[in-house]
Short mmCIF file of C-alpha atoms in Angstrom, two decimals:
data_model
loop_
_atom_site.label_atom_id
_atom_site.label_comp_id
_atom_site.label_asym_id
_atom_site.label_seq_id
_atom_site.Cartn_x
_atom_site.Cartn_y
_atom_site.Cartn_z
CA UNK A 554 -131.17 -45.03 48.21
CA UNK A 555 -134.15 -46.27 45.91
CA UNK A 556 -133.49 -42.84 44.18
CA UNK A 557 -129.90 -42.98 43.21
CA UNK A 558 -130.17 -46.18 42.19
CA UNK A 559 -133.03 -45.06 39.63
CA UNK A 560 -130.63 -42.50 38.14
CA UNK A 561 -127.96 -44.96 37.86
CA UNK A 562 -125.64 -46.03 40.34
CA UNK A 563 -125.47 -49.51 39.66
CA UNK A 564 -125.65 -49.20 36.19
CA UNK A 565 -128.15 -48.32 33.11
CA UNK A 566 -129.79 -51.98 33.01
CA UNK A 567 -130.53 -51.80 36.52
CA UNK A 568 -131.68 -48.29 36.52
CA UNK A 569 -134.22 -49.15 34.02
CA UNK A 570 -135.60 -52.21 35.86
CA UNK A 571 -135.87 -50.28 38.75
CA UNK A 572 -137.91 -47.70 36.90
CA UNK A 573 -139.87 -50.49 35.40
CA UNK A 574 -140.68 -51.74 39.00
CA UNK A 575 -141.33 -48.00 39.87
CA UNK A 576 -144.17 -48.43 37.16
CA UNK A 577 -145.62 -51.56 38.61
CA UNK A 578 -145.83 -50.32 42.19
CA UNK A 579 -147.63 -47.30 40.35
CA UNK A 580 -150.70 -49.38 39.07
CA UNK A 581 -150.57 -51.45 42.28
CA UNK A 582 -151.64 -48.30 43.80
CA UNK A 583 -153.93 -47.61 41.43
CA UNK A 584 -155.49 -51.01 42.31
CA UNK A 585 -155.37 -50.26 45.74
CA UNK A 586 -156.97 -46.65 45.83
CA UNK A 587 -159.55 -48.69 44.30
CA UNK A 588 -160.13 -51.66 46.48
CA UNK A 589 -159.76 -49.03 49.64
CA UNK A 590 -161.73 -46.70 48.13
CA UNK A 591 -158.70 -44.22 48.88
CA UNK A 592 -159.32 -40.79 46.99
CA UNK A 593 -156.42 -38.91 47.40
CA UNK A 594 -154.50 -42.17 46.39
CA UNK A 595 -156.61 -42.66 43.56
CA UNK A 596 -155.80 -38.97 42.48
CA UNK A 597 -152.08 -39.16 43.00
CA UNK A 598 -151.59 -42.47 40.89
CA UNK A 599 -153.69 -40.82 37.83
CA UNK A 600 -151.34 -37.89 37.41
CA UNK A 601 -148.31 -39.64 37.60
CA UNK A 602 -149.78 -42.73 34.80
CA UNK A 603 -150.66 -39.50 32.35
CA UNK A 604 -147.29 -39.24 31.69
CA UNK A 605 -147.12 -42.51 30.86
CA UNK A 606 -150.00 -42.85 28.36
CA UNK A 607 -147.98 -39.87 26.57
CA UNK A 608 -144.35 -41.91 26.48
CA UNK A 609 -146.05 -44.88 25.08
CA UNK A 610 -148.36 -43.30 22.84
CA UNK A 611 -151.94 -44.04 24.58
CA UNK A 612 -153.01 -41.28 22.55
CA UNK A 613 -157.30 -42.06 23.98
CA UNK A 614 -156.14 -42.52 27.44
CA UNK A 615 -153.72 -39.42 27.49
CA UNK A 616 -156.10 -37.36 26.55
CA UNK A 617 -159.15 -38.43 28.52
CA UNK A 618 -157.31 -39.47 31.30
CA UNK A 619 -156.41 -35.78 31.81
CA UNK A 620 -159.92 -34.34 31.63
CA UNK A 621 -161.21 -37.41 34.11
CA UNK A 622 -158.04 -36.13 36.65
CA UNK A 623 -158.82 -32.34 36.21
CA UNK A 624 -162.53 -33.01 36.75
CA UNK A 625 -161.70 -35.15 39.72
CA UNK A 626 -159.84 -32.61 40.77
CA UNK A 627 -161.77 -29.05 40.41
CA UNK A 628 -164.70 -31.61 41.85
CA UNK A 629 -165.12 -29.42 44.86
CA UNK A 630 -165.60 -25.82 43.22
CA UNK A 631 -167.67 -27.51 40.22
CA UNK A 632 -170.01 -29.58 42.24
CA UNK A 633 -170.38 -29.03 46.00
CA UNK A 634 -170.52 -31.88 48.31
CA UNK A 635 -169.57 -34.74 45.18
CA UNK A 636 -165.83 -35.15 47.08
CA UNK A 637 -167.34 -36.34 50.43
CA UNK A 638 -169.70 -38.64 48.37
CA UNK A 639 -167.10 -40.21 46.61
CA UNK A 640 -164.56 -40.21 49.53
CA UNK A 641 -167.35 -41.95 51.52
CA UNK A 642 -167.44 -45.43 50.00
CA UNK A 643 -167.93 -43.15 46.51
CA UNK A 644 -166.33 -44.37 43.93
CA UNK A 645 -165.80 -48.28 44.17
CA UNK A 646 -168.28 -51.17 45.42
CA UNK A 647 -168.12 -53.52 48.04
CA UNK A 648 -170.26 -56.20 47.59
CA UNK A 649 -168.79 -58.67 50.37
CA UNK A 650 -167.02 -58.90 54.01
CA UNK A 651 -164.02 -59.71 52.36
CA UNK A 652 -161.19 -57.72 52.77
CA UNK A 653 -159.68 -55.78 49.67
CA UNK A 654 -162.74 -56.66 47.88
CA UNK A 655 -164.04 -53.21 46.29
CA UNK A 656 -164.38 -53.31 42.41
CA UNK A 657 -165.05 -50.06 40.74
CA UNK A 658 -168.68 -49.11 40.08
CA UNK A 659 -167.74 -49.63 36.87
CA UNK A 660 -167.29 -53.28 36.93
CA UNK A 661 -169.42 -53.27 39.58
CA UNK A 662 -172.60 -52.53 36.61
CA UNK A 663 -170.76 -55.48 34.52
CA UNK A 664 -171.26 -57.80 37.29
CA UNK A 665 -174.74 -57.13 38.73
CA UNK A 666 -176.76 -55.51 36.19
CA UNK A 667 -175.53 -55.67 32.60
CA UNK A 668 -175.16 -60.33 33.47
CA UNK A 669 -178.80 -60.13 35.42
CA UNK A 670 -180.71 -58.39 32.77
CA UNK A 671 -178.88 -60.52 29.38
CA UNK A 672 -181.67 -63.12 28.11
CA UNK A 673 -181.08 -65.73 25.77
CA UNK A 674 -180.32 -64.05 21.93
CA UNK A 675 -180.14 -60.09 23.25
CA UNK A 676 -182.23 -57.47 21.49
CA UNK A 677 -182.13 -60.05 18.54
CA UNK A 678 -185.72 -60.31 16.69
CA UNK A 679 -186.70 -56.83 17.94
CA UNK A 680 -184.02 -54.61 17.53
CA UNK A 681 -186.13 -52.64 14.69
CA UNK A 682 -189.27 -52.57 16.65
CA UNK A 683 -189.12 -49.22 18.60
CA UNK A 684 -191.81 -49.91 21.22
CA UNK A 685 -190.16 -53.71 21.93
CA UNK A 686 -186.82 -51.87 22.15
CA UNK A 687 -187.68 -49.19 24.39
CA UNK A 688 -189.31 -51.65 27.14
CA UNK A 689 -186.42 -54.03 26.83
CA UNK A 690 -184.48 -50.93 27.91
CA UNK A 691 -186.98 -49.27 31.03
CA UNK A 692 -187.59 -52.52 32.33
CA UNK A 693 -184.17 -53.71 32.25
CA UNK A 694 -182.52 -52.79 35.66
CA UNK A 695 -186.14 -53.75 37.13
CA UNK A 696 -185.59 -57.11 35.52
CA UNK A 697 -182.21 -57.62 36.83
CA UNK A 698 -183.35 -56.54 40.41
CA UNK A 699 -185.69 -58.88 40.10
CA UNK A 700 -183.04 -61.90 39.02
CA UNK A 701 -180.67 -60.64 42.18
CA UNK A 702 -183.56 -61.17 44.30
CA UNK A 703 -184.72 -64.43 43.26
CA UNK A 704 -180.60 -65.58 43.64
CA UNK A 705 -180.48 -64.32 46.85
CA UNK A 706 -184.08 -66.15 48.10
CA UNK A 707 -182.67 -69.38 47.02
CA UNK A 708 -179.06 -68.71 48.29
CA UNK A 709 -177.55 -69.09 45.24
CA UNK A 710 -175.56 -65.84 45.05
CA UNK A 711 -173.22 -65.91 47.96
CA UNK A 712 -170.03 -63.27 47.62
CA UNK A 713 -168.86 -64.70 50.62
CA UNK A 714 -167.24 -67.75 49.12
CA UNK A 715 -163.93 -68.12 50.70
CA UNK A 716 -162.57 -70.58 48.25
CA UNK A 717 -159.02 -68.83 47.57
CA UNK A 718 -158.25 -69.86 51.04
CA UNK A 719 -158.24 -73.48 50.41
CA UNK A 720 -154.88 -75.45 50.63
CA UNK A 721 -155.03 -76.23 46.75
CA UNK A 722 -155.08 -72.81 46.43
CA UNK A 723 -152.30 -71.96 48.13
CA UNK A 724 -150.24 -74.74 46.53
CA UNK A 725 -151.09 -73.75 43.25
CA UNK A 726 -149.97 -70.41 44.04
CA UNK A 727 -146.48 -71.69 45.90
CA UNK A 728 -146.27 -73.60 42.31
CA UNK A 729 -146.21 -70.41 40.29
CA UNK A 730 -143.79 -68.84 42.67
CA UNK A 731 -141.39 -70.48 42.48
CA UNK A 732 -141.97 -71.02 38.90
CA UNK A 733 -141.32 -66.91 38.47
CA UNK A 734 -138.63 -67.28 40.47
CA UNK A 735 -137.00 -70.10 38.41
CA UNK A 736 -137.02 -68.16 34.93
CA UNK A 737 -135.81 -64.72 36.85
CA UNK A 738 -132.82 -66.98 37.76
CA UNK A 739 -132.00 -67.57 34.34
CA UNK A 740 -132.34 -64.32 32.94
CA UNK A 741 -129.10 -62.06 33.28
CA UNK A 742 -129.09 -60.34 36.66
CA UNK A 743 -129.30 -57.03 36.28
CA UNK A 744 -127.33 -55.40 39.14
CA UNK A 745 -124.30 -58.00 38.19
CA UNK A 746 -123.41 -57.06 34.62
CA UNK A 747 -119.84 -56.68 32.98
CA UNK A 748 -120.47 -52.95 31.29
CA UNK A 749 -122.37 -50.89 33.73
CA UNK A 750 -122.61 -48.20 31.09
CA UNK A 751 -124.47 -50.58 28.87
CA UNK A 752 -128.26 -51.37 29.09
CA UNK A 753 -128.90 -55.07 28.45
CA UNK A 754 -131.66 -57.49 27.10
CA UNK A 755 -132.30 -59.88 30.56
CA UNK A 756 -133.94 -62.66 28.14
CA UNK A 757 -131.11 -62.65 25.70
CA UNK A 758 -128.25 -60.80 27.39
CA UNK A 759 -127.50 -59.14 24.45
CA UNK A 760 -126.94 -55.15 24.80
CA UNK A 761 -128.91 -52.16 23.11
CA UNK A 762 -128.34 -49.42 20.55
CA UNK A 763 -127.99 -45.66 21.74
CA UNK A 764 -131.15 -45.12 20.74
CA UNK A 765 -132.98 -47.48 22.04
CA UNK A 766 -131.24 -47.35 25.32
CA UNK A 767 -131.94 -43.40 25.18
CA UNK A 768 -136.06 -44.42 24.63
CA UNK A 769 -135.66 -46.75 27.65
CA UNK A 770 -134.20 -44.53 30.18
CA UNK A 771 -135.72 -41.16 28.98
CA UNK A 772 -139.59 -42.32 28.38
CA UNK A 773 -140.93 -40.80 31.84
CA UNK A 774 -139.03 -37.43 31.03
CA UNK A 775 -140.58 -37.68 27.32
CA UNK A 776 -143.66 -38.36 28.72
CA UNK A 777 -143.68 -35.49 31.33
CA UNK A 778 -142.75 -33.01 28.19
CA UNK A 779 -145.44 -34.03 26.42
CA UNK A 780 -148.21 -34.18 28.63
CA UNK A 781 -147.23 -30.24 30.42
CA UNK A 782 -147.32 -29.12 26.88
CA UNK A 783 -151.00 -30.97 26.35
CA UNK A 784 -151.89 -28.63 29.30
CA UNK A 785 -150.03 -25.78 28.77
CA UNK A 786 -151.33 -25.32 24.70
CA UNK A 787 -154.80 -26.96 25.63
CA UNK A 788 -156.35 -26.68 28.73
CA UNK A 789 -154.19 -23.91 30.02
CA UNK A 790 -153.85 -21.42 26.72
CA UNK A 791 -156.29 -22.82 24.38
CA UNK A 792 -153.88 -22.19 21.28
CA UNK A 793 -154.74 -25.93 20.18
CA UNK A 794 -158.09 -27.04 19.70
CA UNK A 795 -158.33 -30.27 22.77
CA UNK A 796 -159.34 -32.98 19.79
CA UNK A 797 -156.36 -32.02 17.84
CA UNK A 798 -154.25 -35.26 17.12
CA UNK A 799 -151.73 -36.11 19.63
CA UNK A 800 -148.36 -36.23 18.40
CA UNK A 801 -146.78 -40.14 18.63
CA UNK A 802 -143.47 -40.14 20.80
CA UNK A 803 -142.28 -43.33 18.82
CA UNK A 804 -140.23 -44.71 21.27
CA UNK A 805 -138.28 -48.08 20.79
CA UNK A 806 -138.27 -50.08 22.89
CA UNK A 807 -136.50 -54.08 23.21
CA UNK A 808 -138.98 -55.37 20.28
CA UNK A 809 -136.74 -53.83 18.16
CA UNK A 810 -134.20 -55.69 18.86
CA UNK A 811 -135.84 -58.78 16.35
CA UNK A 812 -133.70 -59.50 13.44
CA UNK A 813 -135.17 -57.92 10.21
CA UNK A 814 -134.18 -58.20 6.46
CA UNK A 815 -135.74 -56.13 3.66
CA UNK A 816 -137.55 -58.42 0.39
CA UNK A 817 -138.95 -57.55 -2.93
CA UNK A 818 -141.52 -59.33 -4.23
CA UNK A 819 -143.09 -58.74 -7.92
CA UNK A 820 -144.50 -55.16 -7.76
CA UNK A 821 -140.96 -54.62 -6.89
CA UNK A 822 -142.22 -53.15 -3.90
CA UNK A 823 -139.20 -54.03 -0.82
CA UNK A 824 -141.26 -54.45 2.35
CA UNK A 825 -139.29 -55.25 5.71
CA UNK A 826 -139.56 -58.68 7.38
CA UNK A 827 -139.41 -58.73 10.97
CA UNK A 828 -138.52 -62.22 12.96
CA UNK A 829 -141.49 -63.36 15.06
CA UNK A 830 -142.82 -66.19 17.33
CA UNK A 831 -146.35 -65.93 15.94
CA UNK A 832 -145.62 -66.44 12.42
CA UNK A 833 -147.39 -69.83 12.48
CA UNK A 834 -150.49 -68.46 13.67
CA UNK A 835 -150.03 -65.35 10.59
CA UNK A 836 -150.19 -68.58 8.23
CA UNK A 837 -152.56 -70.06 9.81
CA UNK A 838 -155.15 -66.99 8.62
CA UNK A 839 -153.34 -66.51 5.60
CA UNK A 840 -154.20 -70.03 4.36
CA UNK A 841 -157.94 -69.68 5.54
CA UNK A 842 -158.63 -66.80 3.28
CA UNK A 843 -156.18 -67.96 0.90
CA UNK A 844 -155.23 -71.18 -1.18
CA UNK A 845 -152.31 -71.59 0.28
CA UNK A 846 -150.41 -75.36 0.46
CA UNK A 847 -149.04 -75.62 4.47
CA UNK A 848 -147.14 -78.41 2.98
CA UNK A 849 -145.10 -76.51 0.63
CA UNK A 850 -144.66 -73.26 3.92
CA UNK A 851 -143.33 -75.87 6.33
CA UNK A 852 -140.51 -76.94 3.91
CA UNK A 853 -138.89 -73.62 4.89
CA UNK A 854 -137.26 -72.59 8.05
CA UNK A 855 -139.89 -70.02 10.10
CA UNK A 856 -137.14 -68.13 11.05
CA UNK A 857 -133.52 -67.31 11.20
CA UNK A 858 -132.62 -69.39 14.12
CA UNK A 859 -133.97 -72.20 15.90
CA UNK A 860 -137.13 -70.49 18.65
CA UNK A 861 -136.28 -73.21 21.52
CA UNK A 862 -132.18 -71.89 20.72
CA UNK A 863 -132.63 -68.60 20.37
CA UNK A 864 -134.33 -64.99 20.73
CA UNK A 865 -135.83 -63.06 18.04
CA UNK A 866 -132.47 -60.76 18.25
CA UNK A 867 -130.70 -64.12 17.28
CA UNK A 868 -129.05 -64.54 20.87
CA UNK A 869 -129.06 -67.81 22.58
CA UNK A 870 -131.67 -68.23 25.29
CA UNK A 871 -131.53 -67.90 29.12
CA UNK A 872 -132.66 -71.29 29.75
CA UNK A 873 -131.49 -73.53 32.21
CA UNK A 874 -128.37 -75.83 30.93
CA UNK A 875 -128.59 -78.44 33.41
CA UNK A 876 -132.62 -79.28 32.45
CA UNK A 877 -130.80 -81.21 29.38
CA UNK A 878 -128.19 -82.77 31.21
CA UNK A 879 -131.10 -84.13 33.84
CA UNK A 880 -133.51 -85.39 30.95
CA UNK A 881 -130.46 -87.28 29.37
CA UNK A 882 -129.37 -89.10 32.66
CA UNK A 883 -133.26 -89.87 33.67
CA UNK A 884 -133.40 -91.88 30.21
CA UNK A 885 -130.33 -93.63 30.29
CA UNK A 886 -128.99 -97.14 32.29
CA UNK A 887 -127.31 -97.06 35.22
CA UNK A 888 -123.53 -98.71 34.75
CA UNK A 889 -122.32 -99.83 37.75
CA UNK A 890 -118.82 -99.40 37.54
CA UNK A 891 -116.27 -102.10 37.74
CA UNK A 892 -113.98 -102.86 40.80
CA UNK A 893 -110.05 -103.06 40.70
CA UNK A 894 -108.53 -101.76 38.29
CA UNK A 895 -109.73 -102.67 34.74
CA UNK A 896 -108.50 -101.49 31.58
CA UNK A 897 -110.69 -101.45 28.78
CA UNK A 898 -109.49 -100.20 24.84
CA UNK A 899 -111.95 -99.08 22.39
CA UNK A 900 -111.45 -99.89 18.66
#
């Protein structure tokens, strides 16, 4: 079912969320290989989020991502007996009895060593004197061993804190719920749309171009293409060198949808404007570096449309109608009305 619903049977905009959720269930395995320590899951999510890095043009983590799977993978044959190290509690930490609580060795370091052994201004004062350098370095795990210990002595380093269990906690996190829930309720439900054969904007409602609707839909199928011809030309063939530059997929996606209008400015040079929330913060730096009067910006309109009224594609937002109609009777008087019948006339 889950697959013909992916290719489309309800419709393009819900084939693409369900692709989209595809893609989050895909790095909630990754994260759970992880915290499990589960090898062969940690393998399977990696190939299939290759293809993704190549859609989306990840160009450093498509290609490095590839040689960390392969290596993974050819572990066995290249060094004997490295599999059953890493499928035995190999490759992530656990540092508590808490369940789900393994953090890759990785973050592990970050956590433990790299915080223990920081002092108060780094390498700063020394950093040209070779012999200071070099024992800051050789002594520096001993150092942080030394820290751990001490924080354990004095019981100040407990990872069995069980503080996300407490009740504020868990209304906090109710809270936020329901708070995700709320603005998925106002956003166009996509299983219930008028054109089927259309893929629409859920914030704005508003459909997409071919193209962009083509991007959408086809980006894992782009993605696969490109990353069997990274292996095919060079791992597999060797006809292109492995450092060669990846080639961009450019695919659009729903930020183009943000109104855009084309200006010239004195070196008759015509650059194109795109609309954008952030453009306060742009000025912001702009004026820092630059003598710039704020007063004279804000005396023109930041955008096309109104942000609170509308999206950057210049469609009225999803927002709930009756919020306004809620505010204005919590700040008015209650009229009682009159018995009998009255009749009143307004001049």
């Amino acid at each position: 079912m889950w697959t013909s619903l992916g290719l489309g049977e309800l419709g393009k905009t819900a084939q693409f969320w369900l692709n989209y959720m595809d893609r989050v269930w895909l790095i909630l395995q990754f994260q759970r290989a992880t915290k499990e320590n589960n090898f062969d899951l940690h393998l399977a999510s990696l190939q299939r989020m290759c293809s993704l890095f190549f859609s989306y043009d990840h160009q450093n983590y498509a290609r490095y991502t590839m040689v960390y799977f392969l290596s993974l993978l050819n572990i066995s044959e290249t060094h004997p007996g490295a599999e059953e190290l890493l499928r035995h509690n190999g490759f992530s930490v656990k540092r508590s009895q808490i369940p789900m609580s393994r953090n890759a060795v990785d973050i592990t370091i970050e956590q433990t060593i790299n915080r223990h052994a920081k002092c108060h201004g780094g390498i700063i004062g020394f950093s040209r004197n070779y012999s200071a350098y070099h024992r800051w370095c050789t002594t520096r795990h001993s150092r942080a061993g030394y820290q751990q210990a001490t924080m354990e002595m004095a019981d100040m380093d407990n990872m069995e804190s069980t503080s996300h269990k407490g009740s504020s906690h868990i209304i906090n996190s109710e809270q936020d719920t329901c708070k995700v829930l709320a603005a998925f309720h106002n956003f166009v439900n996509p299983f219930v749309v008028e054109n089927k054969n259309v893929l629409y904007c859920l914030s704005s409602g508003a459909p997409v171009s071919d193209e962009i609707e083509h991007d959408l839909l086809q980006a894992d199928n782009i993605g696969k293409q490109a990353y069997d011809k990274f292996v095919t030309q060079r791992l597999v063939e060797g006809t292109v060198s492995f450092h060669h530059p990846i080639k961009k997929c450019k695919l659009k996606t729903f930020v183009q949808l943000a109104k855009s209008c084309k200006i010239s400015g004195q070196s008759k040079k015509t650059k194109e404007v795109k609309a954008e929330r952030n453009v306060f913060g742009q000025l912001v730096l702009l004026a820092m570096k630059h003598d710039i009067s704020m007063e004279r910006v804000f005396s023109f309109s930041l955008g096309s449309v109104p942000w609170a009224l509308a999206t950057a594609d210049g469609v009225p937002v999803k927002t709930d109608k009756a919020k306004l109609m809620h505010a204005l009777v919590g700040e008015s008087n209650t009229i009682e009305r009159p018995a009998g019948e009255t009749t009143y006339i307004v001049h």
